[in-house]
Amino acid sequence: MAKDVKEILKNNSLSITGSREKILGLFLEQPGALAHGDIEKRAGEKFDRVTVYRTLQTFVEKGIIHTIPTADNSIRYALCKDDCKEGHHHDHHVHFVCTQCNITYCLDDVVTPELKLPKGYISTHIEVVAEGICKNCK
Amino acid sequence: MAKDVKEILKNNSLSITGSREKILGLFLEQPGALAHGDIEKRAGEKFDRVTVYRTLQTFVEKGIIHTIPTADNSIRYALCKDDCKEGHHHDHHVHFVCTQCNITYCLDDVVTPELKLPKGYISTHIEVVAEGICKNCK
DNA sequence: TAGTAAAAAGCAACATAGTTGCAAAATCTT
DNA sequence: AAGATTTTGCAACTATGTTGCTTTTTACTA
Ligand SMILES: [Mn+2]
Ligand SMILES: [Mn+2]
Ligand SMILES: [Zn+2]
Ligand SMILES: [Zn+2]
């Protein structure tokens, strides 16, 4: 897994540093999304808060992770699929927040539905976040 | 102002106070949603920050306004329709954020679509936020 | 309409979240 | 290994949100 981390960083022309390895590793070793707080708790003992902010920002810009808006106003981050490139994301899938275990899932196979918007509205991007009970908690 | 501020407050058994009149008035006198910052800027000169927080919280609890999650992690608030009651919201509509004028619209006529979730996932609530250009900006 | 109980507002202090500039340290390139 | 470049850590700062307590305002009733 540590090898994968370095490869992903290289593929995105990012220099290999401790914080990037650690934080990217956190995403790879578990399925759900992570809130900034989670990351800070699990990586922030080794790294400065500012470094965590800047690392996440870099990963988002490079298309390595994407953000997920949630109702409680705490941004979550999750790994992108390979087709996301620098400055251009393609994460057109639905997200699911379990109200029991509080895990946020990327439902990669559930495509964002089409919407019939009123006349004059042109949408470039649609975010869908479902809330409920996940397969492990029911 | 279509509806009377005082009447809405009375109907929700809320006492009539300066901050509640002012803040509810802000929502009634314009079509879009308001971020906390907007409200503080436009009402906060007369009232304490804490009062603004508590007033918004009260309005949400009473079903007078609802929150809208957005990608930039700043909660917006918008008026509910009449069928929202204390402790029980029914705002199952799509929201639209214009990337040009930055207004957030409640598209009351666009109902949240059904989703085919993977086996085992049971959703209780779905949020849909579309981003793009609104009818006034195109 | 004045008196009173209850509710809300204001204030201060605090906690958490996020940003910026800059010097020191680490990484990459040759 | 040396130098150029990038990244980090630190400090200081702004913004956002919360809590306990006192004063003020509101709603109600005598
Ligand atoms: Mn996702
Ligand atoms: Mn709405
Ligand atoms: Zn769960
Ligand atoms: Zn617009």
XYZ file of C-alpha atoms (C1' of nucleotides) and ligand atoms in Angstrom:
340
model
C 0.000 0.000 0.000
C 2.813 2.388 0.777
C 4.014 1.741 -2.741
C 0.674 2.736 -4.195
C 0.846 5.993 -2.317
C 4.175 6.984 -3.817
C 2.992 6.024 -7.258
C -0.127 8.136 -7.026
C 1.912 11.108 -5.912
C 4.403 10.673 -8.738
C 1.657 10.268 -11.313
C 0.342 13.623 -10.231
C 3.780 15.238 -10.260
C 3.739 15.827 -6.537
C 6.864 15.559 -4.496
C 6.874 12.775 -1.959
C 6.662 14.116 1.550
C 5.732 12.727 4.925
C 2.391 14.462 5.214
C 1.281 13.537 1.730
C 2.188 9.911 2.239
C 0.460 9.757 5.587
C -2.746 11.519 4.538
C -3.113 9.724 1.225
C -2.487 6.491 3.103
C -5.409 7.238 5.393
C -7.733 7.454 2.414
C -6.440 4.236 0.874
C -6.693 2.120 3.984
C -10.427 2.557 4.510
C -13.555 2.724 2.386
C -15.449 5.816 3.526
C -14.902 9.514 3.306
C -12.972 11.501 5.883
C -13.820 14.840 7.427
C -11.069 17.331 7.990
C -11.363 16.663 11.705
C -10.799 12.925 11.249
C -7.675 13.569 9.261
C -6.322 16.084 11.702
C -6.867 13.675 14.565
C -5.181 10.776 12.799
C -2.389 12.648 11.051
C -2.227 15.943 12.895
C -0.088 14.640 15.712
C 2.759 14.304 13.321
C 1.987 17.342 11.188
C 0.953 20.904 11.612
C -2.692 21.843 11.140
C -1.759 24.162 8.306
C 0.032 21.360 6.509
C -3.088 19.222 6.655
C -5.156 22.024 5.140
C -2.649 22.592 2.378
C -2.235 18.902 1.624
C -5.972 18.363 1.260
C -6.239 21.428 -0.941
C -3.447 20.127 -3.159
C -5.079 16.723 -3.457
C -8.388 18.286 -4.457
C -6.722 20.458 -7.090
C -4.884 17.479 -8.528
C -8.031 15.386 -8.757
C -6.872 12.831 -6.201
C -9.728 13.445 -3.792
C -13.088 15.199 -4.065
C -15.244 17.013 -1.549
C -18.689 15.945 -0.411
C -21.141 18.527 0.938
C -23.162 17.370 3.920
C -26.116 18.683 5.829
C -24.118 19.297 8.966
C -21.829 21.650 7.142
C -18.671 19.610 7.582
C -16.919 18.889 4.319
C -15.898 15.273 3.783
C -13.184 14.137 1.405
C -12.990 10.902 -0.559
C -10.719 9.358 -3.163
C -11.492 10.027 -6.789
C -11.537 7.397 -9.490
C -8.701 7.422 -11.974
C -10.492 9.569 -14.513
C -10.267 12.733 -12.439
C -7.464 14.970 -13.619
C -5.884 18.155 -12.405
C -8.503 20.881 -12.370
C -11.195 18.596 -13.760
C -13.263 16.259 -11.657
C -15.694 13.627 -12.897
C -17.253 12.464 -9.678
C -20.824 12.238 -10.896
C -22.009 9.790 -8.317
C -24.330 9.851 -5.346
C -23.086 10.019 -1.772
C -24.621 8.354 1.215
C -24.255 9.391 4.843
C -25.218 6.760 7.404
C -26.906 8.403 10.359
C -25.975 5.467 12.577
C -22.280 4.773 12.008
C -21.707 8.209 10.474
C -19.703 6.783 7.585
C -19.983 8.605 4.273
C -19.950 6.347 1.216
C -19.253 7.107 -2.417
C -21.899 5.134 -4.284
C -19.861 4.973 -7.452
C -22.490 2.936 -9.270
C -25.373 5.271 -8.544
C -25.190 7.955 -11.176
C -26.512 11.427 -10.452
C -30.031 11.570 -11.930
C -31.080 13.982 -14.627
C -33.235 16.903 -13.535
C -35.909 18.864 -15.363
C -35.078 22.373 -14.270
C -37.380 25.344 -14.834
C -36.949 27.340 -18.038
C -33.789 29.416 -18.008
C -31.824 27.452 -15.444
C -28.769 25.664 -16.816
C -26.927 23.380 -14.454
C -23.310 22.423 -14.844
C -23.059 20.173 -11.832
C -25.429 18.346 -9.517
C -24.679 17.092 -6.033
C -26.841 14.381 -4.498
C -26.419 13.352 -0.886
C -28.677 10.680 0.574
C -29.017 10.161 4.286
C -30.127 6.969 5.999
C -28.956 3.569 7.225
C -26.120 1.792 5.469
C -25.808 -1.883 4.630
C -23.685 -2.589 7.691
C -25.959 -0.903 10.205
C -29.399 -2.136 9.252
C -44.213 41.991 1.755
C -46.768 39.359 0.919
C -47.134 37.905 4.366
C -47.024 39.714 7.610
C -43.995 39.098 9.750
C -45.911 39.468 13.003
C -48.521 36.999 11.865
C -45.964 34.322 11.035
C -44.368 34.735 14.429
C -47.705 34.508 16.204
C -48.738 31.448 14.223
C -45.622 29.740 15.480
C -46.163 30.878 19.070
C -43.053 33.003 19.041
C -42.934 36.280 20.904
C -42.519 39.325 18.732
C -39.077 40.841 19.116
C -36.927 43.219 17.147
C -34.472 40.650 15.910
C -37.113 38.174 14.853
C -39.029 40.828 12.953
C -35.898 42.102 11.249
C -34.470 38.722 10.273
C -37.762 37.235 9.123
C -38.313 40.426 7.154
C -35.029 39.880 5.335
C -36.221 36.492 4.136
C -39.601 37.803 3.015
C -38.310 40.779 1.066
C -36.183 38.763 -1.371
C -36.451 35.500 -3.267
C -33.178 33.661 -2.629
C -31.604 31.975 0.320
C -29.391 33.774 2.803
C -26.132 32.657 4.320
C -25.501 33.365 7.955
C -22.952 35.965 6.916
C -25.495 37.847 4.799
C -27.887 38.007 7.684
C -25.272 39.133 10.136
C -24.168 41.875 7.779
C -27.689 43.123 7.185
C -29.127 42.641 10.655
C -26.083 42.314 12.865
C -25.486 46.025 13.196
C -28.587 46.251 15.272
C -28.306 42.918 17.045
C -25.700 40.820 18.725
C -24.119 37.968 16.794
C -25.389 35.500 19.349
C -28.930 36.742 18.884
C -28.698 36.130 15.154
C -27.517 32.567 15.746
C -30.270 31.882 18.227
C -32.945 33.447 16.056
C -32.004 31.337 13.042
C -31.911 28.233 15.191
C -35.371 28.996 16.521
C -36.743 29.553 13.025
C -35.322 26.239 11.836
C -36.792 24.390 14.816
C -40.193 25.952 14.214
C -40.217 25.041 10.543
C -40.128 28.645 9.354
C -36.846 28.285 7.475
C -34.786 25.339 6.299
C -31.083 24.865 5.704
C -29.442 24.193 2.364
C -26.085 22.405 2.187
C -23.686 23.838 -0.367
C -20.377 22.795 -1.802
C -18.527 25.725 -0.283
C -19.470 24.634 3.192
C -21.525 27.690 4.070
C -25.048 26.857 5.169
C -27.784 28.882 3.487
C -31.245 29.412 4.920
C -34.515 29.824 3.053
C -38.188 30.165 3.899
C -40.224 26.998 4.192
C -43.619 26.491 2.634
C -46.590 26.404 4.938
C -46.594 22.661 5.393
C -43.459 22.623 7.510
C -44.269 22.339 11.182
C -42.304 22.467 14.379
C -39.772 19.667 14.377
C -40.944 18.331 11.019
C -39.773 19.704 7.695
C -41.147 18.793 4.272
C -38.750 20.623 2.010
C -38.320 17.905 -0.586
C -37.286 20.169 -3.403
C -34.146 20.792 -5.384
C -31.891 23.778 -4.742
C -29.977 25.741 -7.316
C -26.873 27.826 -6.742
C -26.023 30.307 -9.489
C -22.287 30.490 -9.926
C -22.576 33.961 -11.459
C -24.823 35.978 -9.134
C -24.320 33.559 -6.256
C -28.024 33.483 -5.444
C -29.386 30.216 -4.067
C -32.899 29.352 -5.250
C -35.456 26.964 -3.842
C -36.883 25.231 -6.907
C -40.118 24.362 -5.187
C -41.543 22.688 -8.279
C -38.603 20.397 -8.888
C -39.163 17.417 -6.655
C -36.230 15.420 -5.347
C -35.850 12.419 -7.684
C -36.093 8.809 -6.586
C -32.838 6.884 -6.368
C -32.045 3.217 -6.879
C -29.618 2.626 -4.062
C -27.477 -0.513 -3.736
C -28.898 -3.422 -1.767
C -28.974 -2.723 1.959
C -28.927 1.053 1.848
C -32.110 2.710 3.086
C -32.374 6.448 2.690
C -34.596 8.657 4.795
C -33.735 11.947 3.167
C -32.125 13.115 -0.062
C -30.553 16.504 -0.727
C -30.054 17.690 -4.287
C -28.127 20.844 -5.064
C -27.631 21.897 -8.662
C -25.011 24.423 -9.664
C -25.049 26.552 -12.792
C -26.427 29.723 -14.359
C -29.803 31.021 -13.280
C -32.541 32.495 -15.423
C -31.488 36.048 -14.677
C -27.814 35.600 -15.476
C -27.813 33.680 -18.745
C -52.726 49.970 32.547
C -49.483 48.553 35.993
C -47.221 44.356 38.000
C -45.174 40.053 37.349
C -43.368 35.662 35.436
C -41.223 34.005 31.555
C -38.630 34.590 27.494
C -35.144 36.783 24.808
C -31.146 39.798 24.174
C -26.697 41.328 25.242
C -22.281 40.598 27.014
C -18.051 38.305 28.001
C -15.385 34.605 27.687
C -14.261 30.716 25.390
C -13.685 27.058 21.699
C -13.043 25.636 17.100
C -12.064 26.436 12.198
C -9.525 28.392 8.601
C -5.950 31.859 6.456
C -1.536 34.303 5.558
C 3.430 35.638 5.502
C 7.727 34.213 6.313
C 11.873 31.638 7.727
C 13.651 26.985 8.105
C 13.751 22.402 6.349
C 13.100 18.904 2.966
C 12.816 17.421 -1.804
C 14.086 17.226 -6.511
C 17.275 18.041 -10.327
C 21.627 18.111 -12.281
C 26.868 16.840 -3.376
C 25.094 21.717 -4.393
C 21.731 24.750 -5.637
C 17.058 25.834 -6.982
C 12.514 24.931 -5.776
C 8.934 23.270 -3.024
C 7.004 22.231 1.285
C 6.689 22.631 6.155
C 6.160 24.686 10.717
C 5.323 28.540 13.303
C 3.105 32.640 14.763
C -0.242 35.727 14.328
C -4.544 36.709 12.808
C -9.586 36.461 11.210
C -13.786 34.113 11.164
C -17.220 31.137 13.009
C -19.802 29.153 16.565
C -20.952 28.101 21.680
C -22.062 28.737 26.706
C -23.272 30.853 31.201
C -24.969 34.625 33.266
C -27.201 39.229 33.850
C -30.212 42.649 32.146
C -33.954 43.876 29.315
C -38.137 43.026 26.920
C -42.400 40.634 26.119
C -46.782 38.550 27.134
C -50.129 37.923 30.324
C -53.223 39.031 34.015
C -55.036 41.427 37.859
Mn -17.505 10.379 -3.969
Mn -35.526 25.262 -0.176
Zn -23.818 2.776 8.892
Zn -27.644 34.085 -11.285
